[in-house]
Amino acid sequence: MADHPKQALNDYRKRWGIECLFGDAKTRGLNLEDTHITNPEKLASLIVIVMLAITWAYRCATQTMGMKAIPRKSHGRREKSWFRIGLDALRDWIVNCPKAAAHAWLEKAPRRSMISSKNA
């Protein structure tokens, strides 16, 4: 790996993105670990819901920020993460305009039959 510093940097960049995603799902955002769920099926369902929430938060951040850069504090770090900007916007939208938020979700959510293939 030391022979290929550019590859090592690219690998680290990808890993850092994954670490940030886990942080968003856990301590810096949705507090997944606070659920204490151990049932694998329930945990799998919760993880799907968390990933949908993260995706929606990122979409809200994109809508909120557009192409603007996130402002930086005096020490150089960003004021908020892209996820936090989106989660705050999403939370405000759901609290202040719940019908509009639900309508937007229903417009974007894929339609699926409520009848399982076993019953068809």
PDB file of C-alpha atoms in Angstrom:
ATOM      1  CA  MET A   1       0.000   0.000   0.000  1.00  0.00           C
ATOM      2  CA  ALA A   2       2.898   2.384   0.714  1.00  0.00           C
ATOM      3  CA  ASP A   3       3.963   1.958  -2.919  1.00  0.00           C
ATOM      4  CA  HIS A   4       0.646   3.408  -4.075  1.00  0.00           C
ATOM      5  CA  PRO A   5      -0.080   6.520  -2.007  1.00  0.00           C
ATOM      6  CA  LYS A   6      -2.800   7.781  -4.370  1.00  0.00           C
ATOM      7  CA  GLN A   7      -4.663   4.475  -4.102  1.00  0.00           C
ATOM      8  CA  ALA A   8      -4.278   4.527  -0.323  1.00  0.00           C
ATOM      9  CA  LEU A   9      -5.706   8.054  -0.225  1.00  0.00           C
ATOM     10  CA  ASN A  10      -8.657   7.026  -2.415  1.00  0.00           C
ATOM     11  CA  ASP A  11      -9.309   3.981  -0.213  1.00  0.00           C
ATOM     12  CA  TYR A  12      -9.203   6.133   2.914  1.00  0.00           C
ATOM     13  CA  ARG A  13     -11.556   8.679   1.326  1.00  0.00           C
ATOM     14  CA  LYS A  14     -14.105   5.917   0.613  1.00  0.00           C
ATOM     15  CA  ARG A  15     -13.730   4.511   4.114  1.00  0.00           C
ATOM     16  CA  TRP A  16     -14.183   7.951   5.647  1.00  0.00           C
ATOM     17  CA  GLY A  17     -17.445   8.370   3.727  1.00  0.00           C
ATOM     18  CA  ILE A  18     -18.680   5.064   5.127  1.00  0.00           C
ATOM     19  CA  GLU A  19     -17.600   6.049   8.657  1.00  0.00           C
ATOM     20  CA  CYS A  20     -19.537   9.307   8.318  1.00  0.00           C
ATOM     21  CA  LEU A  21     -22.608   7.378   7.154  1.00  0.00           C
ATOM     22  CA  PHE A  22     -22.410   5.142  10.236  1.00  0.00           C
ATOM     23  CA  GLY A  23     -22.017   8.227  12.422  1.00  0.00           C
ATOM     24  CA  ASP A  24     -25.124   9.754  10.843  1.00  0.00           C
ATOM     25  CA  ALA A  25     -27.071   6.574  11.577  1.00  0.00           C
ATOM     26  CA  LYS A  26     -25.747   6.382  15.115  1.00  0.00           C
ATOM     27  CA  THR A  27     -24.433   9.003  17.523  1.00  0.00           C
ATOM     28  CA  ARG A  28     -24.467  12.108  15.293  1.00  0.00           C
ATOM     29  CA  GLY A  29     -27.966  11.720  13.986  1.00  0.00           C
ATOM     30  CA  LEU A  30     -30.552   8.998  14.218  1.00  0.00           C
ATOM     31  CA  ASN A  31     -29.258   7.234  17.368  1.00  0.00           C
ATOM     32  CA  LEU A  32     -29.739   3.739  15.979  1.00  0.00           C
ATOM     33  CA  GLU A  33     -27.797   2.228  18.877  1.00  0.00           C
ATOM     34  CA  ASP A  34     -30.309   3.575  21.418  1.00  0.00           C
ATOM     35  CA  THR A  35     -32.978   1.139  20.209  1.00  0.00           C
ATOM     36  CA  HIS A  36     -31.231  -1.922  21.725  1.00  0.00           C
ATOM     37  CA  ILE A  37     -32.988  -4.103  19.131  1.00  0.00           C
ATOM     38  CA  THR A  38     -31.449  -7.583  18.908  1.00  0.00           C
ATOM     39  CA  ASN A  39     -34.043  -9.422  16.809  1.00  0.00           C
ATOM     40  CA  PRO A  40     -32.385  -9.744  13.360  1.00  0.00           C
ATOM     41  CA  GLU A  41     -35.618  -9.255  11.388  1.00  0.00           C
ATOM     42  CA  LYS A  42     -36.619  -6.169  13.355  1.00  0.00           C
ATOM     43  CA  LEU A  43     -33.087  -4.792  13.137  1.00  0.00           C
ATOM     44  CA  ALA A  44     -33.038  -5.316   9.361  1.00  0.00           C
ATOM     45  CA  SER A  45     -36.339  -3.439   9.041  1.00  0.00           C
ATOM     46  CA  LEU A  46     -35.046  -0.617  11.220  1.00  0.00           C
ATOM     47  CA  ILE A  47     -31.845  -0.338   9.175  1.00  0.00           C
ATOM     48  CA  VAL A  48     -33.901  -0.008   5.990  1.00  0.00           C
ATOM     49  CA  ILE A  49     -35.948   2.771   7.614  1.00  0.00           C
ATOM     50  CA  VAL A  50     -32.768   4.497   8.828  1.00  0.00           C
ATOM     51  CA  MET A  51     -31.251   4.352   5.340  1.00  0.00           C
ATOM     52  CA  LEU A  52     -34.434   5.851   3.869  1.00  0.00           C
ATOM     53  CA  ALA A  53     -34.275   8.630   6.474  1.00  0.00           C
ATOM     54  CA  ILE A  54     -30.620   9.317   5.670  1.00  0.00           C
ATOM     55  CA  THR A  55     -31.387   9.392   1.948  1.00  0.00           C
ATOM     56  CA  TRP A  56     -34.275  11.786   2.527  1.00  0.00           C
ATOM     57  CA  ALA A  57     -32.082  13.982   4.741  1.00  0.00           C
ATOM     58  CA  TYR A  58     -29.401  14.162   2.044  1.00  0.00           C
ATOM     59  CA  ARG A  59     -32.040  15.086  -0.542  1.00  0.00           C
ATOM     60  CA  CYS A  60     -33.315  17.826   1.780  1.00  0.00           C
ATOM     61  CA  ALA A  61     -29.752  19.118   2.198  1.00  0.00           C
ATOM     62  CA  THR A  62     -29.370  19.233  -1.574  1.00  0.00           C
ATOM     63  CA  GLN A  63     -32.654  21.117  -1.856  1.00  0.00           C
ATOM     64  CA  THR A  64     -31.671  23.495   0.959  1.00  0.00           C
ATOM     65  CA  MET A  65     -28.071  24.148  -0.056  1.00  0.00           C
ATOM     66  CA  GLY A  66     -28.147  23.687  -3.811  1.00  0.00           C
ATOM     67  CA  MET A  67     -24.601  24.161  -5.080  1.00  0.00           C
ATOM     68  CA  LYS A  68     -23.516  26.382  -2.161  1.00  0.00           C
ATOM     69  CA  ALA A  69     -20.650  25.311   0.039  1.00  0.00           C
ATOM     70  CA  ILE A  70     -21.309  24.693   3.714  1.00  0.00           C
ATOM     71  CA  PRO A  71     -20.030  27.670   5.740  1.00  0.00           C
ATOM     72  CA  ARG A  72     -16.912  27.028   7.788  1.00  0.00           C
ATOM     73  CA  LYS A  73     -16.116  28.053  11.342  1.00  0.00           C
ATOM     74  CA  SER A  74     -13.000  30.040  12.226  1.00  0.00           C
ATOM     75  CA  HIS A  75     -11.006  26.833  12.857  1.00  0.00           C
ATOM     76  CA  GLY A  76     -11.785  25.613   9.324  1.00  0.00           C
ATOM     77  CA  ARG A  77     -14.334  22.891  10.025  1.00  0.00           C
ATOM     78  CA  ARG A  78     -17.783  23.038   8.538  1.00  0.00           C
ATOM     79  CA  GLU A  79     -20.553  24.523  10.684  1.00  0.00           C
ATOM     80  CA  LYS A  80     -22.731  21.468  10.063  1.00  0.00           C
ATOM     81  CA  SER A  81     -22.440  18.270   8.094  1.00  0.00           C
ATOM     82  CA  TRP A  82     -24.411  17.822   4.888  1.00  0.00           C
ATOM     83  CA  PHE A  83     -26.491  15.233   6.750  1.00  0.00           C
ATOM     84  CA  ARG A  84     -27.202  17.565   9.702  1.00  0.00           C
ATOM     85  CA  ILE A  85     -28.336  20.356   7.368  1.00  0.00           C
ATOM     86  CA  GLY A  86     -30.713  17.940   5.668  1.00  0.00           C
ATOM     87  CA  LEU A  87     -31.947  16.317   8.879  1.00  0.00           C
ATOM     88  CA  ASP A  88     -32.679  19.724  10.432  1.00  0.00           C
ATOM     89  CA  ALA A  89     -34.540  20.822   7.287  1.00  0.00           C
ATOM     90  CA  LEU A  90     -36.453  17.536   7.150  1.00  0.00           C
ATOM     91  CA  ARG A  91     -37.395  17.733  10.833  1.00  0.00           C
ATOM     92  CA  ASP A  92     -38.613  21.329  10.423  1.00  0.00           C
ATOM     93  CA  TRP A  93     -40.613  20.354   7.340  1.00  0.00           C
ATOM     94  CA  ILE A  94     -42.283  17.381   9.050  1.00  0.00           C
ATOM     95  CA  VAL A  95     -43.083  19.396  12.203  1.00  0.00           C
ATOM     96  CA  ASN A  96     -44.268  22.577  10.464  1.00  0.00           C
ATOM     97  CA  CYS A  97     -45.812  21.170   7.263  1.00  0.00           C
ATOM     98  CA  PRO A  98     -46.669  17.510   7.932  1.00  0.00           C
ATOM     99  CA  LYS A  99     -49.218  17.223   5.114  1.00  0.00           C
ATOM    100  CA  ALA A 100     -46.792  18.625   2.533  1.00  0.00           C
ATOM    101  CA  ALA A 101     -44.023  16.313   3.781  1.00  0.00           C
ATOM    102  CA  ALA A 102     -46.307  13.274   3.614  1.00  0.00           C
ATOM    103  CA  HIS A 103     -47.507  14.261   0.146  1.00  0.00           C
ATOM    104  CA  ALA A 104     -43.919  14.670  -1.094  1.00  0.00           C
ATOM    105  CA  TRP A 105     -43.020  11.267   0.339  1.00  0.00           C
ATOM    106  CA  LEU A 106     -45.985   9.595  -1.345  1.00  0.00           C
ATOM    107  CA  GLU A 107     -45.075  11.216  -4.668  1.00  0.00           C
ATOM    108  CA  LYS A 108     -41.519   9.851  -4.534  1.00  0.00           C
ATOM    109  CA  ALA A 109     -42.073   6.514  -2.806  1.00  0.00           C
ATOM    110  CA  PRO A 110     -42.366   3.528  -5.131  1.00  0.00           C
ATOM    111  CA  ARG A 111     -45.803   2.011  -5.313  1.00  0.00           C
ATOM    112  CA  ARG A 112     -46.054  -1.597  -4.168  1.00  0.00           C
ATOM    113  CA  SER A 113     -48.974  -3.869  -3.818  1.00  0.00           C
ATOM    114  CA  MET A 114     -49.927  -4.587  -0.230  1.00  0.00           C
ATOM    115  CA  ILE A 115     -50.713  -8.203  -1.177  1.00  0.00           C
ATOM    116  CA  SER A 116     -47.739 -10.492  -0.704  1.00  0.00           C
ATOM    117  CA  SER A 117     -46.760 -12.874  -3.482  1.00  0.00           C
ATOM    118  CA  LYS A 118     -47.630 -15.807  -1.195  1.00  0.00           C
ATOM    119  CA  ASN A 119     -51.272 -14.707  -1.067  1.00  0.00           C
ATOM    120  CA  ALA A 120     -51.608 -13.899  -4.772  1.00  0.00           C
TER     121      ALA A 120
END
